[in-house]
Coordinates of C-alpha atoms and ligand atoms in Angstrom, one line a residue:
M36 CA -8.4 7.7 76.4
I37 CA -8.8 11.2 75.2
A38 CA -12.2 12.4 74.3
V39 CA -12.3 14.3 71.0
A40 CA -15.3 16.6 70.5
K41 CA -17.4 15.5 67.6
P42 CA -17.8 18.1 64.9
K43 CA -21.2 19.6 65.2
V44 CA -23.0 20.0 61.8
L45 CA -26.3 21.8 61.6
V46 CA -28.4 20.8 58.6
I47 CA -31.4 22.8 57.4
E48 CA -33.5 20.8 54.9
D49 CA -37.3 20.6 54.6
E50 CA -37.4 17.3 52.7
P51 CA -37.5 14.6 55.4
D52 CA -36.0 11.9 53.1
I53 CA -33.0 14.0 52.2
L54 CA -32.6 15.2 55.7
E55 CA -32.5 11.6 56.9
V56 CA -29.9 10.6 54.4
I57 CA -27.7 13.5 55.3
Q58 CA -28.0 12.9 59.0
Y59 CA -27.4 9.1 58.7
N60 CA -24.3 9.6 56.6
L61 CA -22.8 12.3 58.7
E62 CA -23.5 10.5 62.0
R63 CA -21.8 7.4 60.6
E64 CA -18.7 9.6 60.0
G65 CA -18.7 10.5 63.6
H66 CA -20.4 13.9 63.4
K67 CA -23.1 15.2 65.7
V68 CA -26.0 16.4 63.6
I69 CA -28.5 19.0 64.5
A70 CA -31.5 18.6 62.1
C71 CA -33.7 21.6 61.3
R72 CA -36.7 21.5 59.0
N73 CA -37.0 25.3 58.2
G74 CA -35.0 28.5 58.0
E75 CA -36.4 30.2 61.1
Q76 CA -35.6 27.2 63.3
G77 CA -32.2 26.7 61.7
L78 CA -31.2 30.3 62.2
S79 CA -32.1 30.3 65.9
R80 CA -30.3 26.9 66.5
I81 CA -27.2 28.3 64.7
R82 CA -27.2 31.2 67.2
T83 CA -27.8 29.0 70.3
D84 CA -25.7 25.9 69.3
N85 CA -22.7 27.4 67.6
P86 CA -22.2 24.6 65.1
D87 CA -18.8 23.9 63.3
L88 CA -20.6 23.8 60.0
V89 CA -24.0 24.6 58.4
I90 CA -25.5 22.7 55.5
L91 CA -28.3 24.8 54.1
D92 CA -30.9 23.9 51.5
L93 CA -31.7 27.0 49.4
M94 CA -35.3 26.0 48.6
L95 CA -37.1 26.2 52.0
P96 CA -40.7 27.1 52.8
G97 CA -41.0 30.4 54.7
M98 CA -37.6 32.0 55.2
D99 CA -35.5 30.7 52.2
G100 CA -31.9 29.6 52.3
V101 CA -30.6 32.8 50.7
E102 CA -32.1 34.8 53.6
V103 CA -30.8 32.4 56.2
C104 CA -27.3 32.6 54.6
R105 CA -27.5 36.4 54.5
Q106 CA -28.4 36.6 58.2
V107 CA -25.7 34.1 59.2
K108 CA -23.0 35.9 57.2
S109 CA -24.0 39.4 58.3
D110 CA -23.9 38.7 62.0
P111 CA -20.4 39.1 63.5
V112 CA -21.2 36.3 66.0
T113 CA -22.0 33.7 63.3
R114 CA -20.3 34.9 60.2
S115 CA -17.2 32.7 60.5
I116 CA -19.2 29.5 60.7
P117 CA -18.6 27.7 57.4
L118 CA -21.7 27.2 55.4
I119 CA -22.3 24.8 52.5
M120 CA -25.4 25.5 50.5
V121 CA -27.4 22.9 48.7
T122 CA -28.9 24.0 45.3
A123 CA -30.9 22.4 42.6
K124 CA -28.9 21.2 39.7
G125 CA -28.2 23.8 37.0
E126 CA -29.3 26.8 39.1
E127 CA -26.1 28.7 38.5
S128 CA -27.7 32.0 39.4
D129 CA -28.5 30.6 42.9
I130 CA -24.9 29.5 43.2
V131 CA -23.6 32.9 42.2
L132 CA -26.0 34.6 44.6
G133 CA -25.2 32.3 47.5
L134 CA -21.4 32.6 47.1
G135 CA -21.8 36.4 46.7
I136 CA -23.5 36.6 50.1
G137 CA -20.8 34.5 51.8
A138 CA -21.6 30.8 51.5
D139 CA -18.3 28.9 51.7
D140 CA -19.1 26.2 49.2
Y141 CA -22.0 24.6 47.5
I142 CA -23.3 21.2 46.4
T143 CA -25.9 20.5 43.8
K144 CA -28.8 18.0 44.1
P145 CA -28.9 15.1 43.5
F146 CA -25.6 14.4 45.3
S147 CA -24.2 11.1 46.5
P148 CA -23.7 10.7 50.3
R149 CA -20.0 10.1 49.6
E150 CA -19.7 13.4 47.8
L151 CA -21.4 15.2 50.6
V152 CA -19.2 13.6 53.3
A153 CA -16.1 14.5 51.3
R154 CA -17.2 18.1 50.9
V155 CA -18.0 18.4 54.6
K156 CA -14.5 17.0 55.5
V157 CA -12.8 19.6 53.3
V158 CA -14.8 22.5 54.7
L159 CA -14.3 21.4 58.3
R160 CA -10.6 20.9 57.8
R161 CA -10.3 24.4 56.4
G162 CA -12.0 25.7 59.6
P163 CA -13.7 29.1 60.0
L164 CA -12.9 31.7 57.4
R165 CA -10.6 34.3 58.9
E166 CA -10.7 37.9 57.8
Q167 CA -7.5 39.0 56.2
S168 CA -6.2 41.8 58.3
G169 CA -2.7 42.0 59.7
G170 CA -0.8 38.8 60.2
G171 CA -1.9 36.7 57.3
E172 CA -0.2 38.7 54.6
R173 CA 2.2 35.9 53.6
V174 CA 0.6 32.9 52.0
V175 CA 2.5 29.7 51.0
R176 CA 0.9 27.1 48.8
G177 CA 3.2 24.4 47.5
A178 CA 6.0 26.0 45.5
L179 CA 4.1 29.3 45.4
S180 CA 4.6 32.0 48.1
I181 CA 3.0 35.4 48.1
D182 CA 4.0 38.2 50.5
L183 CA 1.5 41.0 50.1
G184 CA 3.2 43.4 52.4
R185 CA 6.5 43.2 50.5
H186 CA 4.7 42.9 47.1
E187 CA 6.6 39.7 46.3
A188 CA 5.4 36.5 44.8
R189 CA 7.7 33.6 44.0
I190 CA 7.6 30.1 42.6
D191 CA 10.3 28.2 44.4
E192 CA 12.8 31.0 44.6
K193 CA 12.0 32.6 41.3
M194 CA 10.4 36.0 41.6
L195 CA 7.2 36.7 39.6
S196 CA 6.6 40.0 38.0
L197 CA 3.0 40.8 39.0
T198 CA 1.0 44.0 38.8
P199 CA -0.6 45.2 42.1
T200 CA -4.0 43.9 41.0
E201 CA -2.6 40.5 40.0
M202 CA -0.8 40.3 43.3
R203 CA -4.0 41.0 45.3
L204 CA -6.0 38.6 43.2
L205 CA -3.6 35.8 43.6
H206 CA -3.1 36.5 47.3
F207 CA -6.8 36.6 47.9
L208 CA -7.6 33.3 46.1
A209 CA -4.6 31.5 47.6
S210 CA -5.7 32.6 51.1
H211 CA -8.9 30.6 50.6
P212 CA -7.9 27.4 48.7
G213 CA -10.9 25.4 47.5
R214 CA -13.3 28.2 47.9
V215 CA -15.1 29.5 44.8
F216 CA -15.5 33.2 44.4
P217 CA -17.9 34.8 41.9
R218 CA -16.3 37.4 39.5
A219 CA -18.2 40.2 41.1
H220 CA -16.9 39.3 44.6
L221 CA -13.3 39.2 43.3
L222 CA -13.8 42.5 41.6
S223 CA -14.9 44.3 44.8
R224 CA -12.2 42.5 46.9
V225 CA -9.2 43.1 44.7
I226 CA -10.0 46.0 42.4
G227 CA -12.4 48.1 44.4
E228 CA -16.0 49.0 44.0
D229 CA -15.3 52.3 42.5
A230 CA -13.4 51.0 39.5
I231 CA -15.3 51.1 36.3
V232 CA -15.0 47.6 35.2
T233 CA -17.0 44.6 34.1
D234 CA -17.0 41.1 35.4
R235 CA -14.9 40.1 32.4
N236 CA -12.2 42.3 33.6
I237 CA -11.4 39.6 36.2
D238 CA -11.0 37.1 33.3
V239 CA -8.3 39.3 31.8
H240 CA -6.3 39.5 35.1
V241 CA -6.7 35.7 35.6
R242 CA -5.4 35.1 32.0
A243 CA -2.4 37.3 32.6
L244 CA -1.7 35.6 36.0
R245 CA -1.9 32.1 34.5
Q246 CA 0.6 33.1 31.9
K247 CA 3.0 34.3 34.5
L248 CA 2.5 31.2 36.6
G249 CA 3.5 29.0 33.7
E250 CA 3.4 25.3 34.6
H251 CA 1.7 26.3 37.9
A252 CA -1.2 28.0 36.1
N253 CA -3.6 25.2 36.9
C254 CA -3.7 26.3 40.6
L255 CA -6.2 28.9 39.3
E256 CA -9.4 27.0 38.5
T257 CA -12.3 28.3 36.5
V258 CA -15.7 27.2 37.9
R259 CA -18.0 27.4 34.9
G260 CA -20.8 29.9 35.2
V261 CA -19.6 31.0 38.7
G262 CA -16.1 32.3 39.0
Y263 CA -12.6 31.2 40.1
R264 CA -11.0 29.3 42.9
F265 CA -7.5 28.3 44.0
A266 CA -7.0 24.6 43.7
E267 CA -7.3 22.7 47.0
A268 CA -4.1 20.8 46.6
T269 CA -1.1 22.1 44.7
K270 CA 1.8 20.1 43.4
Ligands
LIG512 CA1 -36.0 22.1 49.9

């Protein structure tokens, strides 16, 4: 019998009932759960226990979730640990803020245990977010392949005619399937901070890209009030 290490999920949630529901459902799925009731404790356990995933409630007494996320994602030791933040329903500004400072995904309250478990599985399967430097220049998703170094994008074998910005945008999104990026984040990643542009500028590039992708256009998903993501599964 081979012993497989259980994925370690660290949960930071101050409401005992919700914490219990999360813990129960994740343990039933075979995860090891580290339960933390506040941000300070959570942050120190993240540093000592090196979890595979963090589930972080944004509304916490004392150090709030945004600050915890900021600290996790600014520390080179912990920044690659995937983090799902939990927000109140309808708090789009929180979602945008959280994703902007590096959260990998979000879930809104109230959520069903099944939804949470599904989300956890997706993020764990995706693994730690790797920085794109060297190596990962070529990305293949279904019929679509993008080679940034050679400035070539193809669907099946058909070459797409993309501008450099469209190429970087598509490559960046396709490198992180399923992950939502706010417009402002995409702007700074693919266009550059010095460009005089507005958030809507990204919409223009996405529209042009979708046109060029034709029947594969639905791989670029709009997440209302937040930004864009590359679809998790492509046909
Ligand atoms: Ca809370």
